[in-house]
mmCIF file of C-alpha atoms in Angstrom:
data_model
loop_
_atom_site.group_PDB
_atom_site.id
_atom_site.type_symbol
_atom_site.label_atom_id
_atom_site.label_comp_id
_atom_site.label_asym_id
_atom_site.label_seq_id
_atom_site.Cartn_x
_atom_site.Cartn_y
_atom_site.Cartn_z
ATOM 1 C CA UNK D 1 6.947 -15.462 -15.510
ATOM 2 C CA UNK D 2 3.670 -14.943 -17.001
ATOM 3 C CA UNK D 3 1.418 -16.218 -19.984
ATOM 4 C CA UNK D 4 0.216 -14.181 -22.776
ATOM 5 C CA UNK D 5 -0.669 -13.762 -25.913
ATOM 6 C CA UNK D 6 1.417 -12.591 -28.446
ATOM 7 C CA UNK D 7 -0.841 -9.865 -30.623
ATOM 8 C CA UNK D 8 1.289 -8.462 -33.009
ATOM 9 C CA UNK D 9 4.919 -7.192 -34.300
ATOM 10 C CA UNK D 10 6.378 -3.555 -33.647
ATOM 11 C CA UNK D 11 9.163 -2.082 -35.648
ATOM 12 C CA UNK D 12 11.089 1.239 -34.312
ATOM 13 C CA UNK D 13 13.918 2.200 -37.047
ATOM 14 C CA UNK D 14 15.297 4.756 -34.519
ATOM 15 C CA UNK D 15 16.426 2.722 -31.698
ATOM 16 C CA UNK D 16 19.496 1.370 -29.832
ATOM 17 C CA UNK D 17 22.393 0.465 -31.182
ATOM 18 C CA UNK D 18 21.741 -3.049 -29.354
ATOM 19 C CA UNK D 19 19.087 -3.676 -30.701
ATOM 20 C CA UNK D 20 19.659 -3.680 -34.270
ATOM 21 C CA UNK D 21 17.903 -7.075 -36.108
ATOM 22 C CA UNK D 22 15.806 -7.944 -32.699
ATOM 23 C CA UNK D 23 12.020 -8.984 -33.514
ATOM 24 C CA UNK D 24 9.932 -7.251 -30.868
ATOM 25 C CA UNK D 25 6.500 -8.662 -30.230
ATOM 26 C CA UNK D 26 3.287 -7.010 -28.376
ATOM 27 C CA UNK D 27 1.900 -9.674 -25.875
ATOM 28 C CA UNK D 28 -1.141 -9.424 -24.567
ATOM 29 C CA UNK D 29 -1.451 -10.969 -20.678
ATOM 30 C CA UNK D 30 -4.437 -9.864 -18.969
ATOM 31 C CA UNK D 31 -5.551 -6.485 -18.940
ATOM 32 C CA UNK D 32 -1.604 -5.620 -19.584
ATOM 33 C CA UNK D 33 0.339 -5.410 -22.428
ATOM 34 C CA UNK D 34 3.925 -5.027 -23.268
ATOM 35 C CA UNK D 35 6.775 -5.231 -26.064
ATOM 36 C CA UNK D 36 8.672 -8.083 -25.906
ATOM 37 C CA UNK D 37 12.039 -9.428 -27.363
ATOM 38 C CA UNK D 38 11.586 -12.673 -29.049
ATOM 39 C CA UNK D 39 14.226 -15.326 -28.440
ATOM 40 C CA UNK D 40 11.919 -18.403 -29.547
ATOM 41 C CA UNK D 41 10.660 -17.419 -32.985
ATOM 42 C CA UNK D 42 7.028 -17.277 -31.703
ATOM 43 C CA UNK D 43 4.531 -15.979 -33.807
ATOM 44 C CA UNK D 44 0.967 -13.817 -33.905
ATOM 45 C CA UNK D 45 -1.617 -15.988 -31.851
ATOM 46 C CA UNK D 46 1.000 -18.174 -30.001
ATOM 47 C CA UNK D 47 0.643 -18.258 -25.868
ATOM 48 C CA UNK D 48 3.777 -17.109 -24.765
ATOM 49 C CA UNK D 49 6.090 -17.456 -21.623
ATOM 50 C CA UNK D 50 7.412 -14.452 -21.242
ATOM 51 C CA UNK D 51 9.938 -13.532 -18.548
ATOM 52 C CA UNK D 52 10.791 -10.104 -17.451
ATOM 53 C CA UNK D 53 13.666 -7.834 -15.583
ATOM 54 C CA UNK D 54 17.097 -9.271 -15.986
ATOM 55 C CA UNK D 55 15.735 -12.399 -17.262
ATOM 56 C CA UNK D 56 14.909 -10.792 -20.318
ATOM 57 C CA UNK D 57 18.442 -10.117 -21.230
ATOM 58 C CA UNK D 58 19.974 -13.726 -19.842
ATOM 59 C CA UNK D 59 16.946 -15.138 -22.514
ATOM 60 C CA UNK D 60 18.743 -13.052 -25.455
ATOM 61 C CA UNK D 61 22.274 -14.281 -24.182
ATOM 62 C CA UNK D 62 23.545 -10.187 -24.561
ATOM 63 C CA UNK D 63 23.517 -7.206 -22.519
ATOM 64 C CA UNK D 64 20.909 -5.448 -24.799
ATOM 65 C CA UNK D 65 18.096 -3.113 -23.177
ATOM 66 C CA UNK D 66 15.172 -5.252 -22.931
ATOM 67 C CA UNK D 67 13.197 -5.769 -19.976
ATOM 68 C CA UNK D 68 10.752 -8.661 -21.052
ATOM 69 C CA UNK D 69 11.351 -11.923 -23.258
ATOM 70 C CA UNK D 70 9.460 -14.594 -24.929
ATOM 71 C CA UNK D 71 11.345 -17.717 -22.863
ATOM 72 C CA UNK D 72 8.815 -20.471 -24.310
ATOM 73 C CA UNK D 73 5.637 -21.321 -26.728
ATOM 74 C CA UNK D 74 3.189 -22.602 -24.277
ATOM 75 C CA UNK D 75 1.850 -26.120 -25.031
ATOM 76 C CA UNK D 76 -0.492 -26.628 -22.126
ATOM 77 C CA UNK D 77 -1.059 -25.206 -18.888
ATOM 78 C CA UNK D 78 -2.696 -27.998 -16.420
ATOM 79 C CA UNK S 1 8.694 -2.569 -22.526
ATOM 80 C CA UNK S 2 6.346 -0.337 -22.846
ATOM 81 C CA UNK S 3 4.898 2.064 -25.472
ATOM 82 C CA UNK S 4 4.047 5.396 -24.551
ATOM 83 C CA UNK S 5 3.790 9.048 -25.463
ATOM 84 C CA UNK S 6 6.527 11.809 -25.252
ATOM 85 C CA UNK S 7 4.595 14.810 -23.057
ATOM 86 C CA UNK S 8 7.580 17.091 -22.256
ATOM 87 C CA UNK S 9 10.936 17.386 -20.508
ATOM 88 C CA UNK S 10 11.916 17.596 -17.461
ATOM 89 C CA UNK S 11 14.791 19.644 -15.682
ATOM 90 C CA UNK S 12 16.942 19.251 -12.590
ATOM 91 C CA UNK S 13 19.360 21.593 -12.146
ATOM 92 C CA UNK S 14 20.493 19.515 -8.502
ATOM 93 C CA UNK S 15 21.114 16.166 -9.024
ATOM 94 C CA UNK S 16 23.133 12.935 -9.019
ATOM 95 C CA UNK S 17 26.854 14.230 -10.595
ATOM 96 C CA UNK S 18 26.301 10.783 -12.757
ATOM 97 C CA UNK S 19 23.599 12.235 -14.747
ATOM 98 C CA UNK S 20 24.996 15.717 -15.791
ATOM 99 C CA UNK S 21 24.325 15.888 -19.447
ATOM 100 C CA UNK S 22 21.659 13.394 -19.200
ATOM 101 C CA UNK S 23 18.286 14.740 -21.235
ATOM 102 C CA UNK S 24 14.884 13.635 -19.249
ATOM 103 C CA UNK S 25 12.027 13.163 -20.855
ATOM 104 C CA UNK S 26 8.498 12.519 -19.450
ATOM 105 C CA UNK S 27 6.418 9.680 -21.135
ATOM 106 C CA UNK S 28 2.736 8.905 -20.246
ATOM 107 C CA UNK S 29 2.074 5.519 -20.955
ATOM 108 C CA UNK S 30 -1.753 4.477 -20.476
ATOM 109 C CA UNK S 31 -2.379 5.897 -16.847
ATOM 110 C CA UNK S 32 0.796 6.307 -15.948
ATOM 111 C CA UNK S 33 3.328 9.174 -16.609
ATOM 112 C CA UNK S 34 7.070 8.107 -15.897
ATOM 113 C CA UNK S 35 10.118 10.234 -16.167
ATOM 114 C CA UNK S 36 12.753 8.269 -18.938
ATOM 115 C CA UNK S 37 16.291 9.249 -19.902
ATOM 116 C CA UNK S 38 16.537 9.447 -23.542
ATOM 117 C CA UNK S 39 18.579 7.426 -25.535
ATOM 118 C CA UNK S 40 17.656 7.879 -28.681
ATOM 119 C CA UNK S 41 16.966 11.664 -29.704
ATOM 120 C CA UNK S 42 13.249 11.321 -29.064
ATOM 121 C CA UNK S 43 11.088 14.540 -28.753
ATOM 122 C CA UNK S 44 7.836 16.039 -27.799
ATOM 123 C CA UNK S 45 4.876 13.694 -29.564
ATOM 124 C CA UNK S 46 6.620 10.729 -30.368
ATOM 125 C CA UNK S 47 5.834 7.315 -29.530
ATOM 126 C CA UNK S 48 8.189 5.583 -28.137
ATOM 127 C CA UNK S 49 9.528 2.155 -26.591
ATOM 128 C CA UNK S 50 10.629 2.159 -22.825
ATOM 129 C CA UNK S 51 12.592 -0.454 -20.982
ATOM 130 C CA UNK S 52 12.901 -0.067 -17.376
ATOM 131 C CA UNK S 53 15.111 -1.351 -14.646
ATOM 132 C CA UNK S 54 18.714 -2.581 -15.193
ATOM 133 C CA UNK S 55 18.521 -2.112 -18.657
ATOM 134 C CA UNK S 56 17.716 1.233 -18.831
ATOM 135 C CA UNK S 57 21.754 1.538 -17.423
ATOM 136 C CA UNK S 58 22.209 -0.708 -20.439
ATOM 137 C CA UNK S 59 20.792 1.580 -23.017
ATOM 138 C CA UNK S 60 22.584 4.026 -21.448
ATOM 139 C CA UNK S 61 25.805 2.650 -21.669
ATOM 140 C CA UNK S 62 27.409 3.524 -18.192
ATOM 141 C CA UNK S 63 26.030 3.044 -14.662
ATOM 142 C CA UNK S 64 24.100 5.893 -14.157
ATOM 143 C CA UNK S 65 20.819 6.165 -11.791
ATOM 144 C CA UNK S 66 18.200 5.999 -14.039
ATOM 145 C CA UNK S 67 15.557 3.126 -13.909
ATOM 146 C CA UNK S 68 13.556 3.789 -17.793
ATOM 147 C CA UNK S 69 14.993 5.127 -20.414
ATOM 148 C CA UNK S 70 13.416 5.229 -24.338
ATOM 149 C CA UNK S 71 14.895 2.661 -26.411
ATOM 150 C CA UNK S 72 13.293 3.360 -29.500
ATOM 151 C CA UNK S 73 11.181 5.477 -31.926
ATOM 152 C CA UNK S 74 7.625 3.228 -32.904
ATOM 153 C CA UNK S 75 7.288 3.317 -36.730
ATOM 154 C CA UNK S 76 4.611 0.856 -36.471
ATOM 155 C CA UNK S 77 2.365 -1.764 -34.043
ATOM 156 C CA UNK S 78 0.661 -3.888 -35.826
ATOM 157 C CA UNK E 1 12.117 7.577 -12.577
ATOM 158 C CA UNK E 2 9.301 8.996 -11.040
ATOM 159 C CA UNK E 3 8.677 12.726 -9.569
ATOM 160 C CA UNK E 4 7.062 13.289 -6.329
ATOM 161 C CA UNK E 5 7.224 15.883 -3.207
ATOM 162 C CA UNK E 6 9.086 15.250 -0.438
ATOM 163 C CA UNK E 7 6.821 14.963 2.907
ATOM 164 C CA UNK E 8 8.886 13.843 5.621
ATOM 165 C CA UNK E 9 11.785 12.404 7.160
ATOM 166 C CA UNK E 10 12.020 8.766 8.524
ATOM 167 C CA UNK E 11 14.213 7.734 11.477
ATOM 168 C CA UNK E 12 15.650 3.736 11.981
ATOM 169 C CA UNK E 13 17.743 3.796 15.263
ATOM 170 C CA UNK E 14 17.805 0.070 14.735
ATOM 171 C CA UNK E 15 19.198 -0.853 11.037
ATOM 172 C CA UNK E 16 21.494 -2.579 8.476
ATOM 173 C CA UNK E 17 25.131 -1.478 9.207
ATOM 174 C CA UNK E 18 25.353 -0.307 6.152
ATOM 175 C CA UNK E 19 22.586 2.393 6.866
ATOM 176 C CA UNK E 20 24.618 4.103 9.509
ATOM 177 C CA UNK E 21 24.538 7.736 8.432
ATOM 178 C CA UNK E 22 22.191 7.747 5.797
ATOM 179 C CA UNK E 23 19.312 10.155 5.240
ATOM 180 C CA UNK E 24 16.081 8.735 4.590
ATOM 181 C CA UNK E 25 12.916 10.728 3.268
ATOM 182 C CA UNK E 26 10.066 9.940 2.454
ATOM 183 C CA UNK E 27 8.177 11.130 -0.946
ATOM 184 C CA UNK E 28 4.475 10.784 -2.206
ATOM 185 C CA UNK E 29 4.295 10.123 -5.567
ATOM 186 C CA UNK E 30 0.426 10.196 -6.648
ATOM 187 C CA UNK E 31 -1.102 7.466 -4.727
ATOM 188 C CA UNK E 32 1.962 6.153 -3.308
ATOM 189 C CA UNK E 33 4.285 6.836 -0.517
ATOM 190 C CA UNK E 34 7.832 5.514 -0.324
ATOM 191 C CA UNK E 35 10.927 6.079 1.241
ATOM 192 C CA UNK E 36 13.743 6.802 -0.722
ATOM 193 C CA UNK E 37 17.748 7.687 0.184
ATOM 194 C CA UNK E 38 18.713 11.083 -0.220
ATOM 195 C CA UNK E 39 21.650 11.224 -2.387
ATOM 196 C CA UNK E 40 21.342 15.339 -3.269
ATOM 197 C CA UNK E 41 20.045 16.996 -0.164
ATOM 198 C CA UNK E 42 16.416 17.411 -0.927
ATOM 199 C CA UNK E 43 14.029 18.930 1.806
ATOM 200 C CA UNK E 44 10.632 18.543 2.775
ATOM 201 C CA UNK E 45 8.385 20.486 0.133
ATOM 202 C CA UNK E 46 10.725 20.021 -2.704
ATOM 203 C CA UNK E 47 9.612 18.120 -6.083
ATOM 204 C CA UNK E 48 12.053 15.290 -6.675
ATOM 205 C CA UNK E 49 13.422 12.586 -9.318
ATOM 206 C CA UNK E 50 13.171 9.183 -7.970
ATOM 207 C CA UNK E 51 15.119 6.630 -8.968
ATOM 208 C CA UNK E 52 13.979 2.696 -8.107
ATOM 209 C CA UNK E 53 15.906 -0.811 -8.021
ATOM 210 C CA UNK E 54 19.428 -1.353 -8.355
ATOM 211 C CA UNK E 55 19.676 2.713 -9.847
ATOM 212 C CA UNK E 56 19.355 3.341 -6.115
ATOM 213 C CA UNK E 57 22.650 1.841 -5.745
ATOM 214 C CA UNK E 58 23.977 3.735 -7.749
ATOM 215 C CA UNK E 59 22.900 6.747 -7.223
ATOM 216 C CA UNK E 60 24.014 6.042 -3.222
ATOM 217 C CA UNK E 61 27.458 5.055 -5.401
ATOM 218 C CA UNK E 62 27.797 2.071 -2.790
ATOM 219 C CA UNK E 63 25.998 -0.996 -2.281
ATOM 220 C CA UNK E 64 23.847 -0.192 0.456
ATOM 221 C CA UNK E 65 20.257 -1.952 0.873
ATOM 222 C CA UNK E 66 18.397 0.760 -0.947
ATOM 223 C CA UNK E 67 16.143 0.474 -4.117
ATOM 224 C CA UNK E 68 14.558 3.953 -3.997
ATOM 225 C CA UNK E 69 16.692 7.442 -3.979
ATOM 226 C CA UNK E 70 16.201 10.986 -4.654
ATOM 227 C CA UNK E 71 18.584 11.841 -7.655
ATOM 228 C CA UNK E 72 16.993 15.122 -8.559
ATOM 229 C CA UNK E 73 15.632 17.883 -7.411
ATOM 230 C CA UNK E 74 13.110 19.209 -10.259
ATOM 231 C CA UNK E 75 13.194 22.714 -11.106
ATOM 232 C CA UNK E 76 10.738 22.300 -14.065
ATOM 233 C CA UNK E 77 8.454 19.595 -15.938
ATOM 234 C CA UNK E 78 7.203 20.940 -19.375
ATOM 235 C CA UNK Z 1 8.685 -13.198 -1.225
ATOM 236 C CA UNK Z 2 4.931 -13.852 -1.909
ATOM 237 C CA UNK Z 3 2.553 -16.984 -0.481
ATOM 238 C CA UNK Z 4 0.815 -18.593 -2.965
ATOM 239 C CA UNK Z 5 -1.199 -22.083 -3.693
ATOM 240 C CA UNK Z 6 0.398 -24.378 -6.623
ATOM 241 C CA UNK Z 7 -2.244 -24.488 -9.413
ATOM 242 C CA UNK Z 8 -0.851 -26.572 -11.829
ATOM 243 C CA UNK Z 9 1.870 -27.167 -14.564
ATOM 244 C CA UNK Z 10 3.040 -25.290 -17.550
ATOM 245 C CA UNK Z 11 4.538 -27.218 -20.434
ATOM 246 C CA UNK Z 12 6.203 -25.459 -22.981
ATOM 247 C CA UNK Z 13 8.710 -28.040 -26.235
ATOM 248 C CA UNK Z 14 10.133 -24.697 -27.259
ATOM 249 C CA UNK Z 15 12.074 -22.201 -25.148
ATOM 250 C CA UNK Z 16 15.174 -21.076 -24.268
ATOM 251 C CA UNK Z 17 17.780 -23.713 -24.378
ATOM 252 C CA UNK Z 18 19.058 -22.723 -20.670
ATOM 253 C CA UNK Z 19 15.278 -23.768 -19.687
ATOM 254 C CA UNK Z 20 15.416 -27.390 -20.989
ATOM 255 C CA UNK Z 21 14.292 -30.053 -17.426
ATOM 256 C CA UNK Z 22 13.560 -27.161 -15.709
ATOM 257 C CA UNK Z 23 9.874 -27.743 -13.974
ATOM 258 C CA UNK Z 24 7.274 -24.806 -14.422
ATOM 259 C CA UNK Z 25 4.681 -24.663 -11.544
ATOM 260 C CA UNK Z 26 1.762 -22.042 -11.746
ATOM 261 C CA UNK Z 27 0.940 -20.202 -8.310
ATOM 262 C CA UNK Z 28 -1.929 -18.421 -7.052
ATOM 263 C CA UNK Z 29 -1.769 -15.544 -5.061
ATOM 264 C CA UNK Z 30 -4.811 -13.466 -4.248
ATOM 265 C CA UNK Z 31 -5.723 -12.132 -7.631
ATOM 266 C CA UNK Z 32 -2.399 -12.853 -9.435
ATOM 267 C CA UNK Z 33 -1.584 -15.927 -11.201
ATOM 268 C CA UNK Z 34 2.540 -16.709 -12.234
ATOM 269 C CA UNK Z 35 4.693 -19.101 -13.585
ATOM 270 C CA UNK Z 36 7.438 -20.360 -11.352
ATOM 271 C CA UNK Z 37 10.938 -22.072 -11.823
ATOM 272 C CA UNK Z 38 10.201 -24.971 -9.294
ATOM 273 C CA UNK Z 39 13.453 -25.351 -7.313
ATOM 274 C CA UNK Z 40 12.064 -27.064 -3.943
ATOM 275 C CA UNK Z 41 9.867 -30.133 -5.796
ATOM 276 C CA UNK Z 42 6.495 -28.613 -4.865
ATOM 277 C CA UNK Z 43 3.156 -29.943 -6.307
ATOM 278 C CA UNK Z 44 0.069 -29.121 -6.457
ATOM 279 C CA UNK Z 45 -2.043 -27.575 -4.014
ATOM 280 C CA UNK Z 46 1.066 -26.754 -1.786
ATOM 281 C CA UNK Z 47 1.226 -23.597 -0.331
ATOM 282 C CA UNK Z 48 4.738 -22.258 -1.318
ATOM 283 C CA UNK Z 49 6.916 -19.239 -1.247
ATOM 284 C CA UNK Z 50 8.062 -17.391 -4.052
ATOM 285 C CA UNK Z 51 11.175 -15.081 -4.792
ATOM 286 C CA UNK Z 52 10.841 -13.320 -7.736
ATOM 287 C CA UNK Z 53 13.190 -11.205 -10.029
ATOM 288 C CA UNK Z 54 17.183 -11.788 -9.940
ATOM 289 C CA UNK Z 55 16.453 -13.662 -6.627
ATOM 290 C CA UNK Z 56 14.547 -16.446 -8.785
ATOM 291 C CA UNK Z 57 18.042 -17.192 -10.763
ATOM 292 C CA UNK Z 58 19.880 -16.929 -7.117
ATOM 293 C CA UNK Z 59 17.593 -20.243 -6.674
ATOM 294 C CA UNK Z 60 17.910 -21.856 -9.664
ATOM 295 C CA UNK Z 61 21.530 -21.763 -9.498
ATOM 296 C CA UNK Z 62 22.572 -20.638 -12.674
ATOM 297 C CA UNK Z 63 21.704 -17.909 -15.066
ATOM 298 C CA UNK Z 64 18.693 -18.631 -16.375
ATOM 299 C CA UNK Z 65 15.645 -16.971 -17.961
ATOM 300 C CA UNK Z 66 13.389 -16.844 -14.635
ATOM 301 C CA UNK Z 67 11.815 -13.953 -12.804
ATOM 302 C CA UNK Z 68 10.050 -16.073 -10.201
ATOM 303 C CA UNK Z 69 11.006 -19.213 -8.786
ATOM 304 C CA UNK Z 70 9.777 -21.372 -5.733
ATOM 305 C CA UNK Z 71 12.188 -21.302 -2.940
ATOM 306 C CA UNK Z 72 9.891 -23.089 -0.050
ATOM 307 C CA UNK Z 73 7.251 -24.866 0.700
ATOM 308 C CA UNK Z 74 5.035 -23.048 3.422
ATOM 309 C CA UNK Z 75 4.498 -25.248 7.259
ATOM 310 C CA UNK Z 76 2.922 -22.332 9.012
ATOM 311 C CA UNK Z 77 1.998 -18.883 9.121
ATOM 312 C CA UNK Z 78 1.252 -16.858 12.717
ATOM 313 C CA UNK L 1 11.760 1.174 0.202
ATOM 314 C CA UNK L 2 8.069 0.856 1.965
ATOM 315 C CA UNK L 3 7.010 1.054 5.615
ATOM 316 C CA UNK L 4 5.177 -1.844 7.083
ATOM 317 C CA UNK L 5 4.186 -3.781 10.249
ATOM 318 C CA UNK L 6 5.345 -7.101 11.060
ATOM 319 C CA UNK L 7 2.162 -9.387 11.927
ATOM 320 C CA UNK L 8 4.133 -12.942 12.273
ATOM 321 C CA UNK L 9 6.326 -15.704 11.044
ATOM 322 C CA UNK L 10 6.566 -18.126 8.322
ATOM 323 C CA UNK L 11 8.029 -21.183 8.553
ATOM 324 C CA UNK L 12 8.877 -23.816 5.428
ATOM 325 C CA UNK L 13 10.770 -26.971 6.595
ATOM 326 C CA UNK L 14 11.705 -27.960 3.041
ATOM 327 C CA UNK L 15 13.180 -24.774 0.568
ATOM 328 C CA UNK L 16 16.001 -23.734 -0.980
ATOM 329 C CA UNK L 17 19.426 -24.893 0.868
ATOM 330 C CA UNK L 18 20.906 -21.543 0.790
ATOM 331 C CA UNK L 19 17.581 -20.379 3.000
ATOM 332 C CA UNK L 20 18.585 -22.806 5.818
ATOM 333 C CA UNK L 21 18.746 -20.734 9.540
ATOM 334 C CA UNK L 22 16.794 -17.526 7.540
ATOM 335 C CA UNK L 23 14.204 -16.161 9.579
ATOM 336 C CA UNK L 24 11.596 -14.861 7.787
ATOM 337 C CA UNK L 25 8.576 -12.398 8.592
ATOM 338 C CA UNK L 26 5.449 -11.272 7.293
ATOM 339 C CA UNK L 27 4.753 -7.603 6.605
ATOM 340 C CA UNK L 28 1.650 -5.736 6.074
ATOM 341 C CA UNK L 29 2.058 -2.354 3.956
ATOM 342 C CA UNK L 30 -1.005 -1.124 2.841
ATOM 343 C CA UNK L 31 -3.272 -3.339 1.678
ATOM 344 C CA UNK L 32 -0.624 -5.734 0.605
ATOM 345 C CA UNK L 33 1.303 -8.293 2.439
ATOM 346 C CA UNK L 34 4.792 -10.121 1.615
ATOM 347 C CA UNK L 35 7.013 -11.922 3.302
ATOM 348 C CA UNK L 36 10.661 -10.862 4.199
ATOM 349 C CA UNK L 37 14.124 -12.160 5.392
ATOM 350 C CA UNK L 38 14.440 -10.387 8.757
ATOM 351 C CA UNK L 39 17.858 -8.973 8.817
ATOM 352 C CA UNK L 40 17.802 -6.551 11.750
ATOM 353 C CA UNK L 41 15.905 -9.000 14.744
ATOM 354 C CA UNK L 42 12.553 -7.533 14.113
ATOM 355 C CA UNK L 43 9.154 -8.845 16.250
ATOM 356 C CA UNK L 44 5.553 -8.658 15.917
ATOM 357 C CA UNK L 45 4.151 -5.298 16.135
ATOM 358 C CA UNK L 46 7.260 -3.598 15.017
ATOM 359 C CA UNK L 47 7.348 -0.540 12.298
ATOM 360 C CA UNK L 48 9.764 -1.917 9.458
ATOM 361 C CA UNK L 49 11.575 -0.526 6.893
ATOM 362 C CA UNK L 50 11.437 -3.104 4.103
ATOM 363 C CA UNK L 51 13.828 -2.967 1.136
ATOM 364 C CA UNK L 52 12.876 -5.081 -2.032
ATOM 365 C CA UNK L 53 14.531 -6.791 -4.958
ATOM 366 C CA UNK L 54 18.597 -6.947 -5.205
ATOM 367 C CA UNK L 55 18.541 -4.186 -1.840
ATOM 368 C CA UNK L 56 17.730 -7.377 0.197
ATOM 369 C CA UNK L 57 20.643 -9.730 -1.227
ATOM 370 C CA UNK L 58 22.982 -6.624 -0.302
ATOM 371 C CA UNK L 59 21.248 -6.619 3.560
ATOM 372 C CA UNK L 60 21.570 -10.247 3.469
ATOM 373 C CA UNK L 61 24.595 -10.087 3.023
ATOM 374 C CA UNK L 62 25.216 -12.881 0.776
ATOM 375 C CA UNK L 63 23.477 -14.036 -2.252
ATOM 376 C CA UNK L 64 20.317 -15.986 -1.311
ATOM 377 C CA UNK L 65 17.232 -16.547 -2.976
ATOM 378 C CA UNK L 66 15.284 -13.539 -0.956
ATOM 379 C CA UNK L 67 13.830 -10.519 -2.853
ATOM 380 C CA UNK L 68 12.358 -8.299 0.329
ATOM 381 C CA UNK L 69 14.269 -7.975 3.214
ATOM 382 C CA UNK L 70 13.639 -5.786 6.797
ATOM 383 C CA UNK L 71 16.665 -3.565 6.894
ATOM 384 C CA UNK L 72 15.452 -1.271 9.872
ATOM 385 C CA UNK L 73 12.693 -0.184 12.754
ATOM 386 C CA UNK L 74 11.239 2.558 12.302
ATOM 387 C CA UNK L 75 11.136 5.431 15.764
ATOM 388 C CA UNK L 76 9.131 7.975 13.577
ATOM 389 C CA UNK L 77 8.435 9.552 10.218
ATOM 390 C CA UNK L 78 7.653 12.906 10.399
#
């Protein structure tokens, strides 16, 4: 997985069926960022956990195309 | 996923029997140019959301051989 | 998927069972090289779709250890 | 797999229910940092190998929201 | 898949049970180097086919924690 930032939302009213009422995020990890489904209510300015690939659709608990996830809200990293 | 721009289409009159009907289009996103199927009615301009991998076969809705296909039309990234 | 040119074959005397009798070839894409199966009887010169990860499964329509094949060959990118 | 050096620990109260106990190590390798799904009981400063996508919940042993997990901890390399 | 050389072993007393009797090898491709669950009795110095991510669960043959696995030596590319 990796840590990021989550820097704001994105809304797409043309899309999959699938994906109809799921809160996309843009996270921010490194020079890289991507769109991520959110399945921990995180918000702007949270550090994420966000796991990608398959894991992304095991995280929203339905066979929906998303490749990335917000798994956690990052308390500290030691 | 990624965000990206729709630059054009692509054709392939020879291919995988699976993907006969199947309308390619090409996306650059950043650097990077990447070839998606579209799943949404997207056209030449628009900016779009890509998932890659397994769940482009999701968005697809049948096992074809495609590894990114647009998900969505962005309205908005805030 | 990605497009590249086909540039070569690649021969494996030596290889998983499940290889027997498949044609391997291998395909620059930009910076990259990588060897992909050929599931529509591409040739050296031609400009091809490549598909990545489990699509090249099922594009080879077995499962074979594969995660690049050529599903395409490209007659035109607009 | 990858070889990397265990850097620390990643806490996070909220995230996906399936990833309650589960232990979160992060590993170094070369320029890339990640967040693993410990499944050996590494710590830090061991050099460990990492699986990463569907391979990481073929470790954990379930289907879980993890796209990199530890699956070894590293003796030698010749 | 990519082409690489095999420049040694790794060994890790202590990983994942399903792992146990697994040989693994290190492979140099380009400028990068992973390690891979030898599936075809490859040796140092030998031109390697290498197949990543679910391919190497299908040339392992069963479903263990490995996400790159050798699945043939190369004679040429032309």
């Amino acid at each position: 997985m990796i840590v990021g930032v989550v820097t704001g939302n994105l809304w797409a009213t043309k899309k999959s069926a699938a994906l109809l009422g799921q809160a996309f995020l843009t996270v921010r990890a490194g020079e890289k960022s991507l769109v991520c489904a959110d399945c921990v209510g995180a918000g702007e300015g949270d550090t994420v956990l966000v796991a990608t690939g398959g894991a992304a659709r095991v995280a929203a608990g339905r066979e929906i195309p998303v490749d990335a996830a917000i798994v956690g809200i990052v308390d500290t990293e030691s």
